[in-house]
Amino acid sequence: MRRTAVATLLLVIAGCTAEQPASPAPDGPGAVESPPPESSRQPLVLVTHLTVPPVRMSLAAARKVLAGSGEWRVVAAPGVPATGAVRVRSTRAVLREVERDPGTLGVLPATGVGPTVRAVVVAGFDPIRDPAFYPLTVPGPVAPRPRTLGLVGDIMLSRGVQDPAGALAPLTPLLRGYDVTVGNLESTLSDDGAPQQGGDSFAARPSVIPLLESAGFDALSLANNHTGDYQDAALLETVRRLQGSSIRPFGAGADLAAAGRAAVVRVGTTSFGFVGFNAIGETPMATREAPGALSVRMPPRTGPLNRDDLAQVARLVQRLDHRVDVVVVMPHWGTQYTHRPEPIQRQVAMRLVSAGADLVVGGHPHWVQGMDRVRRAVVVHSLGNFVFDMDFMTETQQGVVLEATFWGATLKAIALVPYRMDGSFAPHLVDGAEATAILSDIWRTSTGPFRAR
């Protein structure tokens, strides 16, 4: 998953050293973190507005930027070696300048970088995902081992998806490259019951489980409006079948306690916890005595916001925050076939973040939707479909993979990877104008630092 070798870089760049990196530690849940080297260095990071396409620079180009040459307006934090930059008072001031202006490039130590900006790749290395190999360093704490989380949207492997293996294959290398990969399974794995939604009742064959395992999934949310498509027995069988695999299900179960039980995935010394809830209805609400999905009744589908439902989920999030490093909440919410989130989604997301969520990542609209920054957390209202037999409009065939990079419990960077499904509903990565169009649909309905300028 990680590079196993890197050339020694012996260059002096505008007062920054290029050091020989230590060998990377082994990956996987049982990996042992390598002790930090005695020298105390951290990456010196160049950052752009998140809506700017990824920037890659050679070492020579980076040297010129630090010296003030080129098309960028460069702002730098105090004490960093950037002779041609405008100096501002703090690393936070650097971030504010970059967030306001896509034409500004910031320079700051890695400790000040967060998910509202995009790091520039220098000499082939990303300073947040590959800090041990990145050539520009300044004094500071050694970066912990980065961990990457990949999240995808709605997965439906039945009805018109005739070849689930083929549908998952194109993006399997990407998904397997993350330390943790999670999605929303929009179906049952059993049809033992009467269909509840006519031709929109979804039941995939149990044989898709090893396909999902091979594709790299570590956990799947069942908190959606199709987990109950074949009644209680099928829902319970779906949960049991996933529990018998390497994939951890969450968001639905035999009763309220089971539906609210988080999926926890540990990678090295970092633990990730996942909670999901359904706000769309159709799948029964889990209660103390009956199976179903963890649910929050809210607009636009299940009535006014039920504050008791939300308080219940917030308590689960708060308890989970005391157990794990990273808390991710996956709501199934919103209005279908629009890029614009419902205003109530932002209200609910703020409550979840207050309870301890680091990421809130939604599904159900079948189109991509905007993003918000809420305190230290990021909210993505919809990633769109991942695999789904919706070929009746362009937007339902498009989506993004959310890549989130953590240093311990701290969210340091996010990236959106756009794709489009083909005629067999298999997603394929896209670039150029099509990628720009998909991302533009997100930026123009986002708020704060993620809003298009």
XYZ file of C-alpha atoms in Angstrom:
453
model
C 0.000 0.000 0.000
C 2.839 2.380 0.822
C 6.052 2.959 -1.048
C 8.761 0.610 0.143
C 11.745 2.572 -1.098
C 12.672 6.142 -1.853
C 15.809 7.738 -3.176
C 17.957 9.709 -0.759
C 17.385 13.402 -1.319
C 20.387 15.584 -0.434
C 19.321 19.082 -1.290
C 19.129 22.354 0.560
C 16.005 24.250 -0.409
C 15.579 27.816 0.777
C 16.863 26.944 4.229
C 14.934 23.620 4.422
C 16.704 20.285 4.512
C 15.941 17.214 2.464
C 16.514 14.235 4.703
C 16.776 10.529 4.141
C 13.495 9.037 5.415
C 13.259 6.116 7.727
C 11.904 2.875 6.311
C 8.108 2.777 6.441
C 6.491 0.631 9.104
C 4.364 -2.321 8.014
C 0.713 -1.620 7.299
C -2.412 -3.276 8.652
C -4.378 -3.558 11.861
C -1.547 -5.347 13.617
C 1.174 -2.933 12.543
C 3.563 -1.594 15.160
C 4.242 2.127 14.919
C 7.908 2.958 14.278
C 9.616 5.065 16.918
C 10.266 8.618 15.745
C 13.792 9.520 14.700
C 15.859 11.519 17.165
C 15.979 14.550 14.873
C 12.874 16.647 15.361
C 11.676 17.771 11.936
C 8.268 18.224 10.339
C 7.155 18.929 6.763
C 7.101 22.497 5.498
C 3.844 22.470 3.561
C 2.707 24.539 0.589
C -1.097 24.752 0.473
C -3.773 25.959 -1.950
C -7.521 26.476 -1.812
C -9.268 23.102 -1.766
C -11.204 23.920 -4.946
C -7.944 24.374 -6.889
C -7.007 21.244 -8.874
C -4.132 19.283 -7.295
C -0.750 20.978 -7.747
C 2.472 19.022 -8.181
C 5.872 20.715 -8.116
C 9.456 19.688 -8.614
C 11.964 20.621 -5.948
C 13.254 23.372 -8.201
C 9.752 24.792 -8.674
C 9.134 24.694 -4.931
C 12.382 26.598 -4.367
C 11.244 29.296 -6.771
C 7.874 29.611 -5.039
C 9.555 30.009 -1.662
C 11.727 32.722 -3.184
C 8.648 34.558 -4.461
C 8.899 33.661 -8.149
C 5.888 32.536 -10.158
C 2.209 33.246 -10.564
C 1.144 32.653 -6.966
C 0.612 35.239 -4.272
C 2.543 33.570 -1.454
C 1.827 34.066 2.257
C 3.929 32.462 4.956
C 3.720 31.746 8.657
C 6.257 33.310 11.044
C 9.688 31.732 11.075
C 9.438 29.589 7.940
C 12.104 29.972 5.212
C 10.142 31.679 2.442
C 12.056 34.815 1.486
C 9.611 35.950 -1.199
C 6.405 35.566 0.801
C 4.114 38.015 2.506
C 4.406 37.404 6.256
C 1.287 36.970 8.373
C 0.961 36.640 12.115
C 0.126 32.952 12.543
C -0.492 29.634 10.822
C -4.219 30.263 11.241
C -3.795 33.547 9.362
C -2.117 31.640 6.515
C -5.100 29.294 6.302
C -7.545 32.208 6.292
C -5.717 33.884 3.412
C -5.727 30.688 1.349
C -9.375 29.907 2.170
C -10.400 33.356 0.896
C -8.429 33.389 -2.341
C -7.789 30.509 -4.780
C -4.864 32.526 -6.175
C -2.985 32.471 -2.873
C -0.467 29.809 -1.909
C 0.329 29.403 1.767
C 3.520 28.163 3.417
C 3.350 26.783 6.945
C 4.568 23.907 9.128
C 2.586 20.681 8.944
C 1.321 21.108 12.504
C -0.796 24.041 11.303
C -2.354 22.301 8.286
C -5.997 21.209 8.337
C -8.650 19.823 5.993
C -9.787 23.196 4.624
C -6.795 23.452 2.264
C -4.982 21.213 -0.215
C -1.297 20.347 0.208
C 0.992 20.687 -2.792
C 2.829 17.515 -3.804
C 6.570 18.206 -4.008
C 9.026 15.870 -5.735
C 6.263 13.266 -5.908
C 5.434 13.229 -2.187
C 2.393 14.488 -0.313
C 3.481 16.099 2.983
C 0.363 14.905 4.843
C 0.093 11.353 3.477
C 3.856 10.784 3.034
C 5.542 12.960 5.679
C 8.468 10.582 6.162
C 9.421 10.898 2.480
C 8.607 14.557 1.878
C 11.759 16.581 1.136
C 10.979 20.004 2.686
C 11.302 20.095 6.468
C 11.572 22.601 9.299
C 12.105 22.111 13.037
C 9.103 20.678 14.814
C 7.495 17.477 16.080
C 7.885 14.385 13.958
C 4.620 13.459 12.200
C 2.801 10.346 13.459
C 2.044 7.542 11.060
C -0.744 8.861 8.760
C -3.900 6.778 8.393
C -6.237 7.092 5.435
C -9.985 6.562 5.489
C -11.897 6.043 2.238
C -15.683 6.496 2.187
C -18.065 5.811 -0.684
C -21.770 6.443 -1.179
C -24.700 4.182 -1.942
C -23.933 0.590 -2.981
C -26.700 -1.493 -4.561
C -25.589 -4.808 -6.088
C -28.876 -6.285 -7.341
C -31.670 -5.600 -9.848
C -29.934 -4.054 -12.882
C -26.404 -4.658 -11.571
C -25.944 -7.995 -13.314
C -22.236 -8.380 -12.588
C -21.405 -7.197 -9.039
C -17.801 -8.401 -9.328
C -17.302 -6.415 -12.507
C -18.976 -3.376 -10.977
C -16.609 -3.336 -7.998
C -13.444 -4.206 -9.915
C -12.400 -0.854 -11.450
C -12.025 0.992 -8.141
C -10.878 -1.961 -6.044
C -7.192 -0.916 -6.235
C -8.135 2.524 -4.933
C -10.318 1.181 -2.107
C -7.775 -1.416 -1.029
C -5.140 1.306 -0.766
C -6.876 2.952 2.206
C -6.236 1.865 5.762
C -10.017 1.769 6.344
C -12.756 1.646 3.671
C -16.455 2.149 4.424
C -19.688 2.542 2.423
C -23.480 2.367 2.620
C -25.024 -0.964 1.569
C -28.378 -0.017 0.076
C -30.013 -3.451 0.119
C -30.578 -6.599 2.105
C -28.602 -9.792 1.590
C -31.743 -11.915 1.826
C -35.175 -11.990 0.176
C -36.750 -14.088 2.931
C -39.911 -12.007 3.194
C -42.439 -10.040 1.224
C -41.045 -7.122 -0.819
C -42.070 -3.848 0.797
C -41.282 -1.385 -2.010
C -42.363 -3.208 -5.143
C -39.738 -3.033 -7.884
C -37.619 -0.820 -5.652
C -37.108 -3.640 -3.152
C -33.411 -4.532 -3.240
C -31.918 -7.874 -2.201
C -28.386 -8.738 -3.285
C -27.143 -12.305 -3.218
C -25.029 -13.316 -0.210
C -22.260 -14.099 -2.696
C -21.545 -10.355 -2.899
C -20.033 -10.463 0.605
C -16.672 -11.929 -0.498
C -16.685 -9.456 -3.393
C -17.082 -6.568 -0.960
C -14.362 -8.047 1.236
C -12.028 -8.355 -1.744
C -12.817 -4.772 -2.731
C -11.407 -3.649 0.616
C -14.497 -2.800 2.661
C -13.965 -2.923 6.405
C -17.424 -1.711 7.498
C -20.819 -1.055 5.907
C -23.706 1.066 7.074
C -27.139 -0.586 7.055
C -28.870 2.575 8.254
C -30.910 3.334 5.160
C -34.397 3.028 3.670
C -33.766 -0.325 1.924
C -32.413 -2.520 4.741
C -36.035 -3.359 5.593
C -37.119 -4.124 2.020
C -37.869 -7.797 2.788
C -39.089 -7.432 6.362
C -37.507 -8.312 9.677
C -36.175 -11.803 8.987
C -34.253 -10.624 5.933
C -32.865 -7.637 7.826
C -31.617 -9.863 10.649
C -30.151 -12.353 8.192
C -28.305 -9.512 6.447
C -26.758 -8.441 9.740
C -25.799 -12.030 10.636
C -24.200 -12.683 7.262
C -22.047 -9.580 7.492
C -21.112 -10.371 11.087
C -19.856 -13.729 9.815
C -17.476 -11.955 7.449
C -14.565 -9.553 7.920
C -16.931 -6.617 7.295
C -18.435 -4.900 10.337
C -22.090 -3.859 9.877
C -23.592 -0.924 11.757
C -26.782 1.137 11.822
C -29.356 -1.686 11.962
C -29.998 -4.721 14.111
C -32.269 -6.847 16.246
C -33.228 -3.945 18.527
C -32.290 -0.375 19.331
C -29.164 -1.340 21.247
C -27.902 -3.456 18.340
C -28.746 -0.822 15.729
C -26.889 1.807 17.733
C -23.790 -0.317 18.254
C -20.814 1.265 16.533
C -18.465 -0.505 14.182
C -14.905 -0.033 15.437
C -11.873 -0.572 13.229
C -8.352 -0.304 14.623
C -5.301 0.318 12.476
C -2.038 0.420 14.370
C -2.599 2.782 17.274
C -5.512 4.655 15.653
C -9.116 3.569 16.198
C -12.071 4.543 14.007
C -15.694 4.286 15.127
C -18.762 4.429 12.847
C -22.407 5.169 13.635
C -25.179 5.397 11.034
C -28.806 6.502 11.135
C -31.731 6.558 8.716
C -33.868 9.699 8.350
C -35.822 8.581 5.268
C -38.158 5.994 6.764
C -39.390 2.827 4.946
C -37.018 0.644 6.945
C -38.655 0.326 10.390
C -37.188 2.243 13.304
C -35.349 -0.028 15.696
C -36.931 -0.036 19.155
C -36.087 -1.694 22.445
C -38.154 -4.696 21.403
C -38.102 -4.726 17.584
C -35.535 -4.826 14.780
C -34.872 -2.006 12.391
C -32.487 0.852 11.690
C -31.219 3.475 14.084
C -33.392 6.403 13.018
C -33.855 10.141 13.339
C -37.191 11.529 12.217
C -36.586 14.788 10.353
C -37.493 16.644 7.140
C -38.031 16.123 4.302
C -39.362 12.556 4.595
C -40.178 11.635 8.195
C -41.750 14.735 9.686
C -40.373 17.590 11.779
C -37.096 17.028 13.571
C -37.604 14.688 16.499
C -35.201 16.033 19.094
C -35.411 12.893 21.220
C -34.235 10.801 18.263
C -31.359 13.197 17.650
C -30.431 13.303 21.330
C -30.284 9.511 21.357
C -27.841 9.452 18.431
C -25.825 12.284 19.995
C -25.439 10.233 23.181
C -24.135 7.308 21.151
C -21.654 9.602 19.418
C -20.533 11.079 22.716
C -19.936 7.670 24.250
C -18.091 6.527 21.149
C -15.889 9.624 21.255
C -14.571 8.432 24.629
C -13.674 5.021 23.154
C -12.033 5.780 19.817
C -9.754 8.339 18.203
C -11.955 9.139 15.202
C -15.770 9.245 15.137
C -17.600 9.077 11.802
C -21.389 9.468 11.536
C -23.145 8.348 8.340
C -26.702 9.723 8.069
C -29.119 8.643 5.358
C -30.948 11.919 4.778
C -31.963 14.696 2.425
C -33.842 15.132 -0.827
C -33.203 12.982 -3.870
C -31.913 14.375 -7.167
C -30.574 17.708 -5.963
C -27.112 19.043 -5.196
C -28.434 21.280 -2.430
C -28.652 19.960 1.157
C -31.763 20.593 3.195
C -31.182 23.343 5.799
C -32.120 20.912 8.590
C -29.137 18.738 7.658
C -26.788 21.483 8.779
C -28.614 21.843 12.077
C -28.404 18.102 12.729
C -24.748 17.984 11.674
C -23.843 20.713 14.169
C -25.416 18.664 16.962
C -23.455 15.589 15.917
C -20.186 17.523 15.831
C -20.928 18.989 19.261
C -21.294 15.414 20.512
C -17.883 14.434 19.154
C -18.159 13.562 15.442
C -15.008 14.212 13.396
C -16.685 13.459 10.065
C -20.348 13.451 9.035
C -20.827 11.804 5.637
C -24.316 11.503 4.212
C -26.119 9.442 1.596
C -29.509 8.976 -0.105
C -29.809 11.962 -2.512
C -28.124 9.912 -5.310
C -26.395 13.134 -6.394
C -23.300 14.710 -4.876
C -23.977 17.541 -2.442
C -22.003 20.294 -0.751
C -19.629 20.340 2.212
C -19.390 22.351 5.428
C -16.740 22.978 8.043
C -18.259 22.736 11.527
C -15.692 23.589 14.194
C -12.940 20.982 13.851
C -15.073 18.582 11.778
C -16.070 18.236 8.125
C -19.586 17.502 6.887
C -20.149 16.022 3.423
C -23.870 15.932 2.717
C -23.808 13.311 -0.060
C -21.136 11.378 -1.961
C -23.618 10.284 -4.640
C -24.093 6.726 -5.874
C -21.136 4.356 -5.868
C -22.716 1.357 -7.616
C -26.411 1.723 -8.435
C -28.544 0.915 -11.467
C -29.713 4.511 -11.990
C -28.928 5.404 -15.588
C -31.841 7.758 -16.197
C -29.825 10.950 -15.582
C -26.189 11.950 -15.677
C -25.984 13.012 -12.037
C -27.067 9.622 -10.677
C -24.119 8.035 -12.476
C -21.592 10.373 -10.881
C -20.038 10.440 -7.448
C -16.911 10.974 -5.392
C -14.794 8.903 -3.051
C -13.947 10.848 0.094
C -10.348 10.407 1.194
C -9.630 11.572 4.740
C -6.122 11.524 6.220
C -5.630 11.469 9.977
C -2.587 12.001 12.131
C -3.700 10.166 15.228
C -7.076 11.654 16.134
C -6.549 14.797 14.034
C -8.127 15.201 10.612
C -5.327 16.719 8.517
C -6.565 16.520 4.936
C -9.473 15.550 2.724
C -9.700 14.901 -0.991
C -12.609 14.126 -3.295
C -11.955 11.598 -6.067
C -14.592 11.856 -8.849
C -15.858 8.947 -10.925
C -18.651 8.018 -13.339
C -20.471 4.706 -13.722
C -20.427 2.980 -17.108
C -23.252 1.049 -18.791
C -22.803 -1.884 -16.402
C -22.888 0.495 -13.409
C -19.194 0.099 -12.650
C -17.569 3.343 -11.432
C -14.460 4.574 -13.265
C -12.229 7.469 -12.243
C -12.535 10.573 -14.412
C -10.375 13.626 -14.930
C -10.364 16.797 -16.983
C -13.619 18.589 -17.696
C -15.820 15.800 -16.338
C -14.025 15.722 -13.003
C -14.200 19.503 -12.800
C -17.944 19.437 -13.467
C -18.622 16.860 -10.727
C -16.551 18.760 -8.181
C -18.114 22.072 -9.193
C -21.519 20.651 -8.238
C -20.112 20.139 -4.749
C -18.278 23.448 -4.369
C -21.217 25.608 -5.412
C -23.492 24.163 -2.701
C -20.792 24.177 -0.023
C -20.233 26.739 2.709
C -17.277 28.399 4.413
C -13.810 27.406 3.158
C -15.247 24.838 0.737
C -17.404 27.315 -1.164
C -16.400 28.108 -4.728
C -14.829 31.560 -5.001
